[in-house]
Amino acid sequence: MSQSFTGRARRRTTSPAVRVADRTAKIFIAFGGLATIAAVTLVCVFLAWVVVPLFTGATIRDGSSAQLTPAEGAAPLAVGVDEYNSMVWSLLPDGDVVLVELAEGQELDRRPLLREGNLGALRAGLGGAFAMGREDGGFALGRIHFETSFLTGDDVPADLADLPLGERRVVGRAVAQRTSPTQVRLQALAVDVGEPVTLEDPAPALLIDHSNLTTGPVVALLTSDGRLRYRRVVERRNLMTGRVTATTSGSDLALEPRADGEAPAHLLLSGRGDTVYLVWRDGETRRFDTRDPAALALAEVVDLVPESGAVVTALEFLIGKTSVLVGDSNGRLRSWFRVRPDDAGTIDGSLLQPSHSFDADSAVTAICASSRDRKVAIGYADGSVRVVHVTSEQSLGRVTAPTERPIDAISLSPKDDALYGATAGRLHSWQLDAPHPETTLSAIFAPVWYEGYAGPEHVWQSSSGTDDFEPKYGLMPLIFGSLKATLYSMLFGVPIALLAAIYTSEFLKPRTKARIKPAIELMASLPSVVLGFLAALVIAPLVENVVPAVLVSFLAVPFCVLLGAYLWNLLPARRAMEWAPYRLVAMFATLPAAIWIASVVGPLVEDTFFWVETPRGPEGDLRVWLSGAPGAGGAGGWLFALLPLSALTTAWLGSRFLTPLLRSAASTWTRAQLAWVDLAKFLVLTATCIALAIGLSFVLDGLLFDARGAFLGTYVQRNALIVGFVMGFAVIPIIYTISEDALSSVPEQLRAASLGAGATPWQTAIRIVIPTAMSGLFSAIMIGFGRAVGETMIVLMAAGNTPVMEWNIFNGFRTLSANIAVELPEAAVNSTHYRMLFLAALTLFGITFVLNTVAEVVRLRFRKRAFQL
Amino acid sequence: MGTASTQLPERPTAHDAAKPPQRAGRPAKRARTRGPASLLAQGQPMIWLTGSSLAVCLVMITGLMGLVVVQGFRTFWPGPLIQVETADGAVHLGELARTNEFRPGPDVLESLPADVRARLEADAGRGELVRRRLLRTGNYDISGEHFTWVSDYEIRAESQPEWAVVLERLTWGRFYGEPIGFSIDGERVASEPQAVWDLFQQHHGTVRERWNERRDLEVHEIGALSYRQEQARLRARQAVLDSGMGSAAAQRAEQRFRDVEAAAQAEFERIGTEIAALNAENARFALTMRTASGQEQNVALADIVIAYPANQLSLADRLAVYGERWWEYLTHAPREANSEGGVFPAIFGTVMMTLIMTLLVVPFGVLAALYLREYAKAGPMISAVRIAVNNLAGVPSIVFGVFGLGFFCYFVGGSIDSLFFSSKLPSPTFGTGGILWASLTLALLTLPVVIVATEEALAAVPRSMREGSYACGASTWQTIRRIVLPRAMPGIMTGAILAMARGAGEVAPLMLVGAVKLAPELPFDGNFPFFHLERSFMHLGFHIYDLGFQSQNSEAAKPMVFTTTLLLILIIAFLNLAAVNLRSRLRRRFVANQF
């Protein structure tokens, strides 16, 4: 203890309370601060965590193996598993269906499909639906499936009362499983066989296939005497007796026999019943157009296996029964579907075309298409099985059965979580985990060849009304939309914002600046939903009626402003200085003048350059002209593209050649004389510019290049022009504020030195201030760019939201952000769609992160440089 | 000088521009040529281009604000009612909504009588356009239309009937017509407009009171009863889940639930009778109206919200109606798919969400800024964090919405549901969008705003003050608490207000995490625990989007959208101005503080 000068004893140690408080605060603040920063990084990490499963592919794990049939006998035609993976049916070539329980391999049930007569042809397709042709020429349709029943409470038989929760037990011909303390589920085989249908003029069936349309089933048969028979079946139930009678309609077509007399090996009928394929072993395929059941016709002949020596070893439809999957003895699986080119030359206007293929080193022996998506399980002769996704061409995995004998039949479980292969009388099962088979990096970012398309394309189409629709997750149209919105809004916003910032920082008095700057910053705080609403419901309908005037005003405004400047120059020097404070007012006055000129000139331009042939003679109608109606003419499209270019050219020529001439000549002139000559120069240059543009556009139009189709096209009310303008409200204040700050922070002594050396304020601005602040201006543009890329509400409301990829300024688009806002609320959690939308968000995050980082780095450099000055 | 400067081979950079120009060669010539040539050097055209860009910006912002303000304030103004008789014999009565001019197409001209057609064609030949007016004719239940276009050339007669009355109804929107009867208990007691109107004014107040009473019963008492009942049911289910079916606890809870249910049933019946009595009393009064086309229609008095004879109003009356409508707008719930009535739930939701967001974002933002500025050691790590935080301010808001939906709603909310609200599953409690998740999402979105503002405020506290504090023996925390934070407080407040302004105007993320078109209940009510943070809510911004974009009849909804827009802009402008004000006060204070 020492004595202080106040006389009180002073402690030299820190009191424990202060020490504890200090330490607690430090820990608390450090923890809170670090946690906040961690939360911020969590955003990126979580998005990535949701997205990653899209690209992790699939796993196939070894499962069990069960004896399929008691005796090693004929290989099954088809196998099917129930959705709980507890039992499997197999359809034997003799028409018997055998049900085997999977855990023990116990045979539970065996039923013949056909009670009487002999089987001629049998084909089972997706979901256990089968068609069988009898030797007497008739046929029957049916379905093999599982019957599920739930027993609750007292209905549960006594011998199942002790079944523990989740356990399974065989009860007679069924498998029981307890699903809850009070409930037991029973699974059993069900074979529905429809009433046999007899046909007139019977002949034994060799091949058969059927499809179920909304109007009823259709059947295609190949008979042993070489006829193709196509029948629509209409079933009627007699209300009194309950008997179902089937009547058929359709026709026969006698096939032209092949030279070698060989019979076709496969017959396929498409899902819509409009095409029948007859396939020979060597790959020759005849496609028949069956849209008119009464008049079957050969549409085209294709070789499905063009490789010499290869033969077709397996043939199946993909889900939807549109794509044909062809497996050959070389081990290649190829998918074929019909496309509709303009010059098809077939009677139904479509051509069968190969699209995707998957190679292997052993012959394909069995194919099973998934009932959920475009996955396909392939069995090979060497006992291996492989799962692929056809559209994305992704191979999801390959495993080999221990027997290494050919896979006779293969099946994917209803939930696509297991894979079953029948080989050598045994059934092998594998667990399959392929949650997102359709997404690979290239399927998302590169063009993908979807079913029915003429070639690979970028498509985003996430939902549709039909069940067998394939979602198309190509992100490019959305990225394109975001870039289009950004481009057009930046084209409008950047010049205005930068020029306004230059004027504010260099030519405005501080007091006026203090009032004007907050007003523009207020624009930044306008909620974008307000801008979107105004864009969609006020501005879009307004602009729609005055498109020519709006287009003309883009040129009329600069013209009027420049004209105003040259007129201002006519003022005597003293007057000009006196009135300098009111210059801004004069500038304001040029705008209404420009708009008046635009409203007058707009219709004239429309009549001259965008006319359409009407009964009353050519009439100006820009919107009809844009939609490319026949009889539309005029060189207007090129005119608007060329005017800015020719303006730049003439401005450059003028400043390069005319101004130096003028300058040297002017040494003897008075100020007023020079001003008049300058005005004349401006008018001459303007006239030159317009003449140049019109001349060139007529030349280009005469050469039959049409401007429509590229950056011009059909007018849609909600379009890029509107979005570009309204997004300006969002982008301009940001770019303006940041670049104005950058310009203002250029040290005052640089300006003073320049002005002192005799430079005019404009020369100072353009040669001293702007180069110094250049990096600040650049980062302002980058940040504005980032804001425009991610803007949601404006584009959601004003861009029409059609995911098309065209630069047409009068058409809409769909951006990443609007797409998320529209689709995410409907996407099922953890589905591919959901994760794709997260990928869209991650893409947006990435784009803006890169832009902002570039801007930040540039700005830091700028700041350092500004400090050095 | 003038001639010399154009022959410069290269553009001077900033550095050599700062040096004195070394090429002023011929001083004698300069004096002579300076005058005229300097005109070219002044770059007047370019300056005008920059200045007019600024003018364009200002015109854009003032035009937009002007449009919103004018349209927004106009919505509730009771204009006169116009009755027009058109050439085809139809009579329309309504308020003027819009006027525009158009050129009639050939199909329109074909359908006109010859004389009108000839006149129109003559006009069109002179390039004249035809004026047409959009009348809001209401009576949607009779006509199936809210609006009618009337072109000037088809009008045969136009008048402003003295007794044209506007009724704003609870259902079917507005009604325009003449009062021709007032009935009590089905008996017509008056049929002269003046007498009917007097009777209406005499009874309308009490009828509305009864109606309000009934609604209070329905909303508050029945709502509270159902809430209690639902809670008891959930407890019973929870007991079954916790201790198994048929256990003692489960049976007790089940018994309690039955007791509560029985009690509630009795209560329901009592309230039901009360409501029925009020309804019966209200049903006695009805107004008979005749539309412009002569149809008669009975309107129950309880169905009428506001009524006024539009063509007899004095300015004071008009102001009164105007005020009454604003009051209804600000304090009532919406009707007619949000296109009529008020936006009170949306205002409430916006304010509550913004407040919760502020409560969340300010402490954490300040902590992070304190850590970055006062505790963390400067280094590449900290500058990387700072760049990241600045970057985050530029990340699109929809990305935060996606994160909020995936992380807060599905991940965190789903976990909370399975832990604490398993009795309600599979219907989610926290596992879906709600006001808490929306606030958290926006808090994350506005975090950079608060961090950056706080950091700036902390940096603005002069170093000398900190050093003085340390020299007096204060610890770091004491210095921060007593010296730094009080000085930085206005800056922190500015950050908080800017965050509020940003948060209140953001809509895109809210669409994903809990803003809904129509929320059945407010997130705050009289039932324990009073704040129901899991509930979805209405929001002014989303209201605009929904009404302007998703509404069936966007033309009828447009005036309301403008008013809502005005309201939202006013709220945000108010917050921004507060921030600007605070910032300038803060600056002044520091100017005073610095020596």
Tab-separated table of N, CA and C in Angstrom, chain A residues 152-203:
chain	number	residue	atom	x	y	z
A	152	THR	N	-56.401	-55.375	-38.127
A	152	THR	CA	-56.245	-54.637	-36.875
A	152	THR	C	-57.086	-55.292	-35.803
A	153	GLY	N	-56.683	-55.054	-34.565
A	153	GLY	CA	-57.471	-55.455	-33.404
A	153	GLY	C	-57.795	-56.942	-33.405
A	154	ASP	N	-59.076	-57.255	-33.373
A	154	ASP	CA	-59.496	-58.640	-33.208
A	154	ASP	C	-59.338	-59.460	-34.485
A	155	ASP	N	-59.125	-58.771	-35.619
A	155	ASP	CA	-58.973	-59.514	-36.859
A	155	ASP	C	-57.645	-60.248	-36.932
A	156	VAL	N	-56.693	-59.839	-36.102
A	156	VAL	CA	-55.380	-60.478	-36.156
A	156	VAL	C	-55.509	-61.904	-35.660
A	157	PRO	N	-55.124	-62.905	-36.483
A	157	PRO	CA	-55.261	-64.296	-36.037
A	157	PRO	C	-54.390	-64.576	-34.810
A	158	ALA	N	-54.797	-65.602	-34.067
A	158	ALA	CA	-54.151	-65.890	-32.789
A	158	ALA	C	-52.669	-66.216	-32.968
A	159	ASP	N	-52.339	-66.920	-34.077
A	159	ASP	CA	-50.942	-67.326	-34.201
A	159	ASP	C	-50.026	-66.165	-34.577
A	160	LEU	N	-50.621	-64.996	-34.844
A	160	LEU	CA	-49.781	-63.837	-35.153
A	160	LEU	C	-49.718	-62.876	-33.972
A	161	ALA	N	-50.464	-63.199	-32.903
A	161	ALA	CA	-50.572	-62.255	-31.786
A	161	ALA	C	-49.207	-61.979	-31.171
A	162	ASP	N	-48.307	-62.978	-31.202
A	162	ASP	CA	-47.011	-62.786	-30.556
A	162	ASP	C	-45.945	-62.247	-31.511
A	163	LEU	N	-46.354	-61.865	-32.720
A	163	LEU	CA	-45.371	-61.367	-33.693
A	163	LEU	C	-44.826	-60.024	-33.206
A	164	PRO	N	-43.492	-59.936	-33.028
A	164	PRO	CA	-42.950	-58.659	-32.541
A	164	PRO	C	-43.030	-57.590	-33.625
A	165	LEU	N	-42.933	-56.367	-33.171
A	165	LEU	CA	-43.047	-55.228	-34.086
A	165	LEU	C	-41.934	-55.291	-35.131
A	166	GLY	N	-42.320	-55.152	-36.396
A	166	GLY	CA	-41.341	-55.118	-37.464
A	166	GLY	C	-40.929	-56.483	-37.991
A	167	GLU	N	-41.247	-57.560	-37.257
A	167	GLU	CA	-40.833	-58.908	-37.701
A	167	GLU	C	-41.773	-59.417	-38.782
A	168	ARG	N	-41.251	-60.394	-39.568
A	168	ARG	CA	-42.067	-60.988	-40.622
A	168	ARG	C	-42.255	-62.469	-40.354
A	169	ARG	N	-43.366	-62.984	-40.800
A	169	ARG	CA	-43.620	-64.425	-40.640
A	169	ARG	C	-44.489	-64.878	-41.803
A	170	VAL	N	-44.235	-66.085	-42.251
A	170	VAL	CA	-45.026	-66.641	-43.342
A	170	VAL	C	-46.323	-67.209	-42.782
A	171	VAL	N	-47.422	-66.816	-43.373
A	171	VAL	CA	-48.722	-67.350	-42.963
A	171	VAL	C	-49.399	-67.899	-44.211
A	172	GLY	N	-49.400	-69.175	-44.336
A	172	GLY	CA	-50.030	-69.771	-45.508
A	172	GLY	C	-49.321	-69.312	-46.770
A	173	ARG	N	-50.072	-68.618	-47.653
A	173	ARG	CA	-49.471	-68.147	-48.899
A	173	ARG	C	-49.057	-66.690	-48.819
A	174	ALA	N	-49.120	-66.145	-47.625
A	174	ALA	CA	-48.834	-64.720	-47.489
A	174	ALA	C	-47.702	-64.493	-46.489
A	175	VAL	N	-47.171	-63.293	-46.488
A	175	VAL	CA	-46.179	-62.904	-45.501
A	175	VAL	C	-46.801	-61.822	-44.625
A	176	ALA	N	-46.706	-62.033	-43.304
A	176	ALA	CA	-47.279	-61.072	-42.366
A	176	ALA	C	-46.162	-60.270	-41.728
A	177	GLN	N	-46.437	-59.009	-41.489
A	177	GLN	CA	-45.470	-58.165	-40.783
A	177	GLN	C	-46.247	-57.251	-39.856
A	178	ARG	N	-45.733	-57.124	-38.601
A	178	ARG	CA	-46.417	-56.228	-37.674
A	178	ARG	C	-45.919	-54.816	-37.909
A	179	THR	N	-46.855	-53.906	-38.206
A	179	THR	CA	-46.473	-52.526	-38.505
A	179	THR	C	-46.685	-51.592	-37.329
A	180	SER	N	-47.572	-51.961	-36.400
A	180	SER	CA	-47.766	-51.158	-35.192
A	180	SER	C	-48.297	-52.104	-34.130
A	181	PRO	N	-48.343	-51.667	-32.873
A	181	PRO	CA	-48.801	-52.585	-31.817
A	181	PRO	C	-50.171	-53.195	-32.119
A	182	THR	N	-50.956	-52.523	-32.911
A	182	THR	CA	-52.317	-53.028	-33.116
A	182	THR	C	-52.565	-53.482	-34.546
A	183	GLN	N	-51.533	-53.469	-35.377
A	183	GLN	CA	-51.803	-53.690	-36.788
A	183	GLN	C	-50.814	-54.679	-37.404
A	184	VAL	N	-51.342	-55.546	-38.264
A	184	VAL	CA	-50.500	-56.499	-38.990
A	184	VAL	C	-50.798	-56.351	-40.472
A	185	ARG	N	-49.706	-56.390	-41.268
A	185	ARG	CA	-49.893	-56.260	-42.702
A	185	ARG	C	-49.671	-57.611	-43.371
A	186	LEU	N	-50.551	-57.971	-44.281
A	186	LEU	CA	-50.429	-59.233	-45.011
A	186	LEU	C	-50.170	-58.924	-46.470
A	187	GLN	N	-49.178	-59.638	-47.034
A	187	GLN	CA	-48.841	-59.460	-48.444
A	187	GLN	C	-49.031	-60.787	-49.154
A	188	ALA	N	-49.737	-60.779	-50.246
A	188	ALA	CA	-49.914	-62.028	-50.985
A	188	ALA	C	-49.888	-61.737	-52.476
A	189	LEU	N	-49.740	-62.801	-53.252
A	189	LEU	CA	-49.689	-62.663	-54.698
A	189	LEU	C	-51.095	-62.491	-55.253
A	190	ALA	N	-51.215	-61.672	-56.251
A	190	ALA	CA	-52.501	-61.563	-56.931
A	190	ALA	C	-52.231	-61.602	-58.428
A	191	VAL	N	-52.936	-62.463	-59.107
A	191	VAL	CA	-52.800	-62.539	-60.566
A	191	VAL	C	-54.171	-62.260	-61.153
A	192	ASP	N	-54.289	-61.112	-61.800
A	192	ASP	CA	-55.545	-60.794	-62.472
A	192	ASP	C	-55.407	-61.215	-63.920
A	193	VAL	N	-56.303	-62.063	-64.360
A	193	VAL	CA	-56.300	-62.421	-65.775
A	193	VAL	C	-57.642	-62.008	-66.341
A	194	GLY	N	-57.590	-61.193	-67.389
A	194	GLY	CA	-58.830	-60.719	-67.984
A	194	GLY	C	-59.524	-61.827	-68.751
A	195	GLU	N	-60.737	-61.549	-69.147
A	195	GLU	CA	-61.502	-62.516	-69.940
A	195	GLU	C	-60.757	-62.786	-71.239
A	196	PRO	N	-60.643	-64.051	-71.639
A	196	PRO	CA	-59.988	-64.320	-72.918
A	196	PRO	C	-60.777	-63.691	-74.056
A	197	VAL	N	-60.063	-63.154	-74.995
A	197	VAL	CA	-60.700	-62.522	-76.141
A	197	VAL	C	-60.399	-63.390	-77.352
A	198	THR	N	-61.417	-63.712	-78.091
A	198	THR	CA	-61.190	-64.493	-79.300
A	198	THR	C	-61.297	-63.560	-80.499
A	199	LEU	N	-60.506	-63.874	-81.502
A	199	LEU	CA	-60.512	-63.047	-82.700
A	199	LEU	C	-61.046	-63.850	-83.874
A	200	GLU	N	-61.639	-63.177	-84.813
A	200	GLU	CA	-62.083	-63.844	-86.032
A	200	GLU	C	-60.842	-64.250	-86.830
A	201	ASP	N	-60.994	-65.238	-87.665
A	201	ASP	CA	-59.903	-65.650	-88.534
A	201	ASP	C	-58.651	-65.981	-87.735
A	202	PRO	N	-58.752	-66.917	-86.773
A	202	PRO	CA	-57.652	-67.089	-85.816
A	202	PRO	C	-56.418	-67.747	-86.432
A	203	ALA	N	-55.281	-67.424	-85.851
A	203	ALA	CA	-54.031	-68.102	-86.179
A	203	ALA	C	-53.179	-68.058	-84.924
